[in-house]
Tab-separated table of C-alpha atoms in Angstrom:
chain	number	residue	atom	x	y	z
A	105	MET	CA	0.000	0.000	0.000
A	106	THR	CA	1.388	3.417	-0.959
A	107	GLU	CA	2.198	5.615	2.011
A	108	THR	CA	0.694	9.108	1.675
A	109	THR	CA	1.732	12.083	3.782
A	110	ILE	CA	0.238	15.580	3.623
A	111	LEU	CA	2.062	18.502	5.258
A	112	ALA	CA	-0.297	21.443	5.674
A	113	ASN	CA	-0.516	24.835	7.385
A	114	ALA	CA	3.069	25.332	6.270
A	115	ARG	CA	5.225	28.002	4.704
A	116	LEU	CA	6.345	26.254	1.532
A	117	VAL	CA	9.828	27.162	0.290
A	118	LEU	CA	9.247	27.025	-3.462
A	119	PRO	CA	11.635	28.008	-6.271
A	120	GLY	CA	11.947	31.781	-5.936
A	121	GLU	CA	9.287	32.325	-3.253
A	122	VAL	CA	7.871	31.299	0.112
A	123	LEU	CA	4.081	30.819	0.237
A	124	PRO	CA	1.533	29.420	2.695
A	125	GLY	CA	0.269	26.069	1.483
A	126	TRP	CA	0.379	22.295	1.663
A	127	LEU	CA	1.952	19.391	-0.178
A	128	GLU	CA	1.186	15.722	-0.603
A	129	MET	CA	3.817	12.966	-0.861
A	130	ALA	CA	3.072	9.446	-2.122
A	131	GLY	CA	5.011	6.732	-3.912
A	132	GLY	CA	8.301	8.433	-3.129
A	133	VAL	CA	7.487	11.633	-5.013
A	134	ILE	CA	5.734	14.945	-4.431
A	135	ARG	CA	2.257	14.388	-5.851
A	136	ARG	CA	0.562	17.717	-5.224
A	137	ILE	CA	1.342	21.257	-4.079
A	138	GLU	CA	-1.370	23.769	-3.260
A	139	ALA	CA	-1.192	27.347	-1.995
A	140	GLY	CA	-3.485	28.462	0.799
A	141	THR	CA	-4.290	27.783	4.416
A	142	ASP	CA	-6.495	24.707	3.996
A	143	LEU	CA	-5.943	21.750	6.336
A	144	PRO	CA	-6.923	18.648	4.326
A	145	THR	CA	-8.289	15.632	6.164
A	146	GLY	CA	-5.515	13.521	7.644
A	147	ALA	CA	-2.855	16.193	7.106
A	148	VAL	CA	0.004	16.905	9.505
A	149	ASP	CA	-0.530	20.399	10.913
A	150	CYS	CA	2.857	22.081	10.537
A	151	GLU	CA	1.776	25.064	12.636
A	152	GLY	CA	3.317	27.586	10.265
A	153	ASP	CA	6.726	25.880	10.064
A	154	LEU	CA	8.833	26.031	6.916
A	155	VAL	CA	8.423	23.017	4.637
A	156	MET	CA	11.299	22.892	2.197
A	157	PRO	CA	13.428	20.550	0.079
A	158	GLY	CA	15.837	18.274	1.920
A	159	LEU	CA	19.371	19.626	2.125
A	160	VAL	CA	21.993	18.451	-0.372
A	161	GLU	CA	25.566	18.177	0.984
A	162	LEU	CA	28.386	17.916	-1.559
A	163	HIS	CA	31.479	17.838	0.663
A	164	THR	CA	31.523	16.712	4.275
A	165	ASP	CA	34.347	15.514	6.501
A	166	ASN	CA	31.812	14.340	9.091
A	167	LEU	CA	32.193	10.623	8.387
A	168	GLU	CA	35.933	10.870	9.023
A	169	ARG	CA	35.169	12.479	12.386
A	170	HIS	CA	33.099	9.444	13.332
A	171	LEU	CA	35.758	7.032	12.028
A	172	LYS	CA	38.437	8.730	14.155
A	173	PRO	CA	36.656	10.302	17.145
A	174	ARG	CA	39.987	10.902	18.924
A	175	PRO	CA	43.612	11.004	17.734
A	176	GLY	CA	44.814	7.423	17.470
A	177	VAL	CA	41.316	5.960	17.930
A	178	ASP	CA	39.812	3.973	15.030
A	179	TRP	CA	36.070	3.392	15.510
A	180	PRO	CA	34.305	0.408	13.876
A	181	GLN	CA	33.379	1.499	10.376
A	182	ALA	CA	29.794	0.236	10.342
A	183	ALA	CA	28.997	1.931	13.651
A	184	ALA	CA	30.648	5.155	12.512
A	185	LEU	CA	28.675	5.161	9.262
A	186	LEU	CA	25.323	4.623	10.994
A	187	ALA	CA	26.009	7.407	13.512
A	188	HIS	CA	27.045	9.759	10.703
A	189	ASP	CA	23.927	8.882	8.705
A	190	ALA	CA	21.598	9.433	11.681
A	191	GLU	CA	23.210	12.805	12.419
A	192	LEU	CA	22.642	13.963	8.843
A	193	ALA	CA	18.980	12.968	8.911
A	194	ALA	CA	18.492	14.821	12.189
A	195	VAL	CA	19.775	18.099	10.725
A	196	GLY	CA	17.792	17.837	7.481
A	197	ILE	CA	20.438	16.546	5.052
A	198	THR	CA	18.684	14.068	2.751
A	199	THR	CA	21.410	13.658	0.104
A	200	VAL	CA	25.104	13.490	0.972
A	201	PHE	CA	28.301	13.016	-0.975
A	202	ASP	CA	30.620	11.387	1.553
A	203	ALA	CA	34.123	12.780	1.023
A	204	LEU	CA	36.796	10.061	1.018
A	205	ARG	CA	40.484	10.757	0.442
A	206	VAL	CA	42.169	8.737	-2.288
A	207	GLY	CA	45.941	8.995	-2.348
A	208	ALA	CA	48.198	7.941	0.522
A	209	LEU	CA	51.777	8.296	1.729
A	210	VAL	CA	52.968	4.742	2.224
A	211	SER	CA	56.737	5.285	2.308
A	212	ARG	CA	56.722	7.197	5.612
A	213	PRO	CA	55.743	5.849	9.034
A	214	TYR	CA	53.574	8.882	9.787
A	215	GLY	CA	51.949	8.985	6.365
A	216	ALA	CA	48.206	8.961	5.751
A	217	GLY	CA	47.221	5.410	4.843
A	218	GLU	CA	44.753	4.002	2.334
A	219	TYR	CA	41.161	3.672	3.509
A	220	ALA	CA	38.733	4.897	0.826
A	221	ARG	CA	37.927	1.579	-0.891
A	222	GLY	CA	37.135	-0.188	2.376
A	223	VAL	CA	34.877	2.593	3.667
A	224	ALA	CA	33.190	2.890	0.281
A	225	ASP	CA	32.355	-0.820	0.443
A	226	ARG	CA	30.698	-0.252	3.844
A	227	ILE	CA	28.628	2.641	2.498
A	228	LEU	CA	27.541	0.745	-0.600
A	229	ALA	CA	26.624	-2.388	1.365
A	230	ALA	CA	24.564	-0.357	3.829
A	231	HIS	CA	22.857	1.404	0.921
A	232	ARG	CA	21.950	-1.894	-0.759
A	233	THR	CA	20.438	-3.333	2.410
A	234	GLY	CA	18.365	-0.231	3.168
A	235	ALA	CA	20.160	0.417	6.454
A	236	LEU	CA	20.767	4.110	5.747
A	237	ARG	CA	18.300	6.899	6.400
A	238	VAL	CA	19.494	9.345	3.743
A	239	SER	CA	20.775	9.024	0.174
A	240	HIS	CA	24.553	8.520	0.106
A	241	ARG	CA	26.915	8.994	-2.814
A	242	LEU	CA	30.704	9.108	-2.904
A	243	HIS	CA	32.968	12.116	-3.325
A	244	LEU	CA	36.531	11.018	-4.071
A	245	ARG	CA	39.042	13.609	-2.901
A	246	ALA	CA	41.964	12.949	-5.231
A	247	GLU	CA	45.092	13.892	-3.261
A	248	ILE	CA	47.561	15.078	-5.873
A	249	CYS	CA	50.544	15.155	-3.491
A	250	SER	CA	50.483	11.431	-2.695
A	251	GLU	CA	51.999	8.140	-3.774
A	252	THR	CA	49.044	5.825	-4.435
A	253	LEU	CA	46.472	7.999	-6.200
A	254	GLU	CA	46.376	6.324	-9.607
A	255	ARG	CA	46.161	2.811	-8.184
A	256	GLU	CA	43.411	3.786	-5.747
A	257	LEU	CA	41.375	5.522	-8.442
A	258	ASP	CA	41.634	2.408	-10.597
A	259	GLY	CA	39.891	0.505	-7.789
A	260	PHE	CA	36.598	2.367	-8.377
A	261	GLY	CA	34.089	1.670	-11.130
A	262	PRO	CA	30.858	3.084	-12.572
A	263	ALA	CA	28.710	1.040	-10.153
A	264	ASP	CA	30.247	2.674	-7.070
A	265	ARG	CA	27.919	5.712	-6.897
A	266	VAL	CA	30.832	8.149	-7.287
A	267	GLY	CA	29.237	11.517	-7.989
A	268	ILE	CA	32.142	13.934	-7.497
A	269	VAL	CA	35.911	13.759	-7.961
A	270	SER	CA	37.825	16.749	-6.595
A	271	LEU	CA	41.408	17.790	-7.288
A	272	MET	CA	43.037	18.204	-3.857
A	273	ASP	CA	46.559	19.612	-4.076
A	274	HIS	CA	47.960	20.117	-0.587
A	275	THR	CA	51.567	20.558	-1.709
A	276	PRO	CA	53.116	23.040	0.754
A	277	GLY	CA	53.861	26.461	-0.686
A	278	GLN	CA	50.653	26.923	-2.672
A	279	ARG	CA	46.847	26.999	-2.387
A	280	GLN	CA	45.676	26.247	1.171
A	281	PHE	CA	49.262	26.010	2.375
A	282	ALA	CA	50.699	28.981	0.489
A	283	ASP	CA	51.935	30.293	3.844
A	284	ILE	CA	54.561	27.820	5.085
A	285	ALA	CA	54.053	29.093	8.644
A	286	ILE	CA	50.451	27.791	8.539
A	287	PHE	CA	51.683	24.463	7.139
A	288	ARG	CA	54.313	24.254	9.893
A	289	HIS	CA	51.722	24.874	12.611
A	290	TYR	CA	49.391	22.250	11.136
A	291	VAL	CA	51.985	19.520	10.587
A	292	ARG	CA	53.950	19.962	13.796
A	293	GLY	CA	50.738	20.031	15.779
A	294	LYS	CA	49.443	16.875	14.092
A	295	HIS	CA	52.620	14.782	14.140
A	296	GLY	CA	54.687	16.345	16.925
A	297	PHE	CA	57.630	16.912	14.573
A	298	SER	CA	60.835	18.629	15.590
A	299	GLU	CA	61.847	21.512	13.330
A	300	ALA	CA	64.357	19.243	11.554
A	301	GLU	CA	61.687	16.589	10.981
A	302	PHE	CA	59.302	19.250	9.700
A	303	GLN	CA	61.910	20.543	7.218
A	304	GLU	CA	62.487	17.017	5.898
A	305	HIS	CA	58.744	16.514	5.461
A	306	LEU	CA	58.312	19.923	3.810
A	307	HIS	CA	60.967	19.291	1.169
A	308	ALA	CA	59.802	15.718	0.526
A	309	GLN	CA	56.218	16.883	-0.058
A	310	GLN	CA	57.298	19.712	-2.327
A	311	ALA	CA	59.377	17.299	-4.400
A	312	LEU	CA	56.500	14.809	-4.562
A	313	GLY	CA	54.057	17.476	-5.705
A	314	ALA	CA	56.414	18.772	-8.367
A	315	ALA	CA	57.054	15.274	-9.730
A	316	LEU	CA	53.486	13.952	-9.745
A	317	ARG	CA	51.183	16.961	-10.121
A	318	LEU	CA	50.639	16.684	-13.866
A	319	PRO	CA	50.196	12.885	-14.118
A	320	HIS	CA	47.998	12.824	-11.004
A	321	GLU	CA	45.783	15.661	-12.238
A	322	ALA	CA	45.394	13.852	-15.558
A	323	ALA	CA	44.530	10.593	-13.781
A	324	ALA	CA	41.888	12.271	-11.610
A	325	VAL	CA	40.297	14.062	-14.570
A	326	ALA	CA	40.205	10.795	-16.511
A	327	ALA	CA	38.700	8.962	-13.512
A	328	ALA	CA	35.897	11.515	-13.224
A	329	GLY	CA	35.011	10.920	-16.867
A	330	ARG	CA	35.195	7.133	-16.534
A	331	LEU	CA	33.030	7.158	-13.398
A	332	GLY	CA	30.471	9.610	-14.770
A	333	ALA	CA	31.285	12.029	-11.941
A	334	VAL	CA	31.298	15.804	-11.720
A	335	LEU	CA	34.806	17.288	-11.456
A	336	ALA	CA	35.568	19.849	-8.756
A	337	SER	CA	38.587	22.022	-8.069
A	338	HIS	CA	39.711	22.714	-4.517
A	339	ASP	CA	41.341	25.738	-2.898
A	340	ASP	CA	41.850	27.689	-6.123
A	341	THR	CA	43.908	30.717	-5.115
A	342	THR	CA	44.938	32.480	-8.315
A	343	GLU	CA	43.352	33.194	-11.671
A	344	ALA	CA	45.878	30.761	-13.164
A	345	HIS	CA	44.505	28.019	-10.883
A	346	VAL	CA	40.999	28.792	-12.109
A	347	ALA	CA	42.097	28.722	-15.744
A	348	ALA	CA	43.601	25.266	-15.168
A	349	SER	CA	40.409	24.093	-13.446
A	350	ALA	CA	38.364	25.285	-16.417
A	351	ARG	CA	40.674	23.439	-18.834
A	352	HIS	CA	40.206	20.258	-16.815
A	353	GLY	CA	36.430	20.653	-17.051
A	354	ALA	CA	35.708	21.441	-13.394
A	355	THR	CA	32.167	22.677	-12.808
A	356	ILE	CA	32.397	23.180	-9.027
A	357	ALA	CA	35.004	25.241	-7.162
A	358	GLU	CA	35.346	24.061	-3.578
A	359	PHE	CA	36.415	26.799	-1.180
A	360	PRO	CA	38.410	29.215	-3.365
A	361	THR	CA	40.801	30.957	-0.992
A	362	THR	CA	40.791	34.482	-2.478
A	363	GLU	CA	38.255	36.942	-3.874
A	364	ALA	CA	40.153	37.033	-7.166
A	365	ALA	CA	39.863	33.267	-7.598
A	366	ALA	CA	36.168	33.247	-6.654
A	367	ARG	CA	35.373	36.017	-9.126
A	368	ALA	CA	37.333	34.208	-11.844
A	369	CYS	CA	35.356	31.018	-11.150
A	370	HIS	CA	32.111	32.954	-11.396
A	371	ARG	CA	33.137	34.437	-14.748
A	372	ALA	CA	34.091	30.972	-15.998
A	373	GLY	CA	30.722	29.492	-15.055
A	374	ILE	CA	32.201	27.320	-12.292
A	375	ALA	CA	29.866	27.143	-9.286
A	376	VAL	CA	31.531	28.662	-6.213
A	377	MET	CA	31.044	26.572	-3.082
A	378	MET	CA	32.013	27.874	0.346
A	379	GLY	CA	31.865	26.439	3.828
A	380	ALA	CA	28.889	27.243	6.044
A	381	PRO	CA	31.168	27.336	9.132
A	382	ASN	CA	33.171	30.098	7.439
A	383	LEU	CA	29.948	32.056	6.869
A	384	ILE	CA	28.606	31.545	10.394
A	385	ARG	CA	31.895	32.318	12.141
A	386	GLY	CA	32.375	35.463	10.060
A	387	GLY	CA	35.548	34.262	8.381
A	388	SER	CA	37.844	31.386	7.511
A	389	HIS	CA	39.633	29.639	10.379
A	390	SER	CA	42.751	29.468	8.166
A	391	GLY	CA	42.799	33.079	6.986
A	392	ASN	CA	41.214	32.577	3.565
A	393	VAL	CA	38.512	34.773	2.028
A	394	ALA	CA	35.310	35.154	4.052
A	395	ALA	CA	32.230	33.446	2.632
A	396	GLY	CA	30.128	36.431	3.683
A	397	ALA	CA	32.207	38.748	1.517
A	398	LEU	CA	31.642	36.527	-1.512
A	399	ALA	CA	27.918	36.349	-0.758
A	400	ARG	CA	27.664	40.132	-0.704
A	401	GLN	CA	29.504	40.282	-4.047
A	402	GLY	CA	27.020	37.838	-5.565
A	403	VAL	CA	29.531	35.129	-6.458
A	404	LEU	CA	28.642	32.480	-3.845
A	405	GLN	CA	26.261	29.835	-5.212
A	406	VAL	CA	26.572	26.712	-3.042
A	407	LEU	CA	27.169	26.079	0.659
A	408	SER	CA	28.712	22.988	2.240
A	409	SER	CA	28.544	22.030	5.904
A	410	ASP	CA	32.235	21.003	5.613
A	411	TYR	CA	32.942	19.814	9.178
A	412	VAL	CA	29.684	20.802	11.003
A	413	PRO	CA	26.557	19.119	9.554
A	414	SER	CA	24.114	21.396	11.375
A	415	ALA	CA	25.797	24.422	9.792
A	416	LEU	CA	24.220	23.726	6.405
A	417	LEU	CA	20.675	24.780	7.326
A	418	SER	CA	21.927	27.641	9.511
A	419	GLY	CA	24.087	28.905	6.667
A	420	GLY	CA	21.252	28.845	4.148
A	421	LEU	CA	19.023	30.787	6.531
A	422	MET	CA	21.837	33.269	7.183
A	423	LEU	CA	22.257	33.900	3.453
A	424	GLY	CA	18.507	34.523	3.282
A	425	GLU	CA	19.001	37.284	5.856
A	426	ILE	CA	22.031	38.724	4.033
A	427	TRP	CA	20.222	38.825	0.693
A	428	GLY	CA	16.791	39.667	2.082
A	429	ASP	CA	15.453	36.666	0.175
A	430	LEU	CA	14.780	33.460	2.129
A	431	ALA	CA	14.105	31.332	-0.942
A	432	ARG	CA	17.382	32.422	-2.561
A	433	GLY	CA	19.362	31.737	0.597
A	434	LEU	CA	17.916	28.249	1.044
A	435	ALA	CA	18.495	27.437	-2.635
A	436	THR	CA	22.250	27.422	-1.892
A	437	VAL	CA	21.741	24.295	0.225
A	438	THR	CA	19.036	22.617	-1.879
A	439	ALA	CA	18.522	23.416	-5.563
A	440	ALA	CA	22.007	24.800	-6.304
A	441	PRO	CA	24.031	21.846	-4.960
A	442	ALA	CA	21.613	19.377	-6.577
A	443	ARG	CA	22.054	21.138	-9.914
A	444	ALA	CA	25.845	21.316	-9.509
A	445	ALA	CA	25.970	17.561	-8.849
A	446	GLY	CA	23.724	16.768	-11.806
A	447	LEU	CA	20.763	15.580	-9.700
A	448	ALA	CA	17.686	16.821	-11.527
A	449	ASP	CA	15.198	14.826	-9.437
A	450	ARG	CA	15.596	16.681	-6.124
A	451	GLY	CA	16.484	19.974	-4.452
A	452	ARG	CA	13.151	21.689	-5.189
A	453	LEU	CA	9.551	21.400	-4.100
A	454	ALA	CA	7.811	20.578	-7.369
A	455	GLU	CA	5.231	18.018	-8.393
A	456	GLY	CA	6.830	14.848	-9.730
A	457	LEU	CA	10.184	15.332	-8.025
A	458	ARG	CA	11.590	13.022	-5.376
A	459	ALA	CA	9.914	13.594	-2.005
A	460	ASP	CA	12.987	14.637	-0.015
A	461	VAL	CA	11.346	17.143	2.315
A	462	ILE	CA	12.065	18.671	5.708
A	463	ARG	CA	9.989	20.610	8.224
A	464	VAL	CA	11.831	23.455	9.959
A	465	ARG	CA	10.802	25.625	12.886
A	466	ARG	CA	12.425	29.036	13.291
A	467	PHE	CA	13.165	30.476	16.714
A	468	GLY	CA	14.927	33.796	16.491
A	469	ALA	CA	17.961	33.476	14.260
A	470	GLU	CA	18.113	29.718	14.837
A	471	ALA	CA	16.121	26.809	13.455
A	472	ALA	CA	15.285	23.232	14.394
A	473	VAL	CA	14.459	20.382	12.026
A	474	ARG	CA	11.176	18.852	13.185
A	475	GLY	CA	10.823	16.205	10.486
A	476	THR	CA	12.848	14.648	7.668
A	477	TRP	CA	11.284	12.646	4.839
A	478	VAL	CA	13.501	10.819	2.324
A	479	ALA	CA	11.712	9.622	-0.818
A	480	GLY	CA	8.492	10.187	1.110
A	481	ARG	CA	9.413	8.093	4.153
A	482	ARG	CA	9.813	9.681	7.588
A	483	MET	CA	13.458	9.184	8.652
A	484	ALA	CA	13.841	11.662	11.513
């Protein structure tokens, strides 16, 4: 028997506007949308809450936080995945691209090891068995400055639900680590290196990046095409970086670090994605360009929760305040990321689309998710 749910007495967040009305979900899709204040028989009375599309998250490190809840602690993968999934449902994220690093340092005792294929297998198995509350896809973060990237990429195929491949170049001296002092603070804090050990690591990474950047970029671009995935750049800093991203065919720019790079992405038709924590905190924790500044310049199109899942909804609401347009602000966490990822069946409230829907209550500047439906089924 088809499950039918009607959400009424709601403020519907529709493409370009917010109107009082109600919607009906059945068979996994949105069957009907009506404006007005009617309360149909059997409807859930939403008491004036926002009813809006489920949030679409393109880049989150949250699963890694559950896999390693403390330094040196490895949590069971299945348990970590289920906790991550439940957290996303609770904050209104109905589609997620789980970011997994591909590319390891295996020649050094402190190097980052391989893990992506094993975790991907856990995600895919849980998806097949219906154990997950929200829709999961994979985002492969192709680490250019690594030793195993090409082999790891070759381990993924078209059936693996890979939706995004991003070019992650963390070679010290450029992009996110253009300031070596920031790189020193990060690495010495993480590994407890002496200054001599840090200098050895610095020069080894710079040599690795110089030797493998071009073949690794080519391998990642080719993998995106083979997997049918969207290609994203990461930490573009200069207009030259953006020009290279455009040549590669990138359609998403993750966290450009400067205004010049963000504006160049916008001119090139590459969707600019910034972190919601950056927006909410009023600036980047690493000294990069502020998301709020890009929003006010009209070049920010997509938000990501990055490392705080609950930040995604808060960030979309905050952009609504900045722009004086709630529907536009919330589109950065619904319609815009869905479009950027090539998902035409979700991200908007429209008849015939997938019934990924959330109910949100505002209280002051904050908001609470009071219901999450994924393909029409109540999941939180």
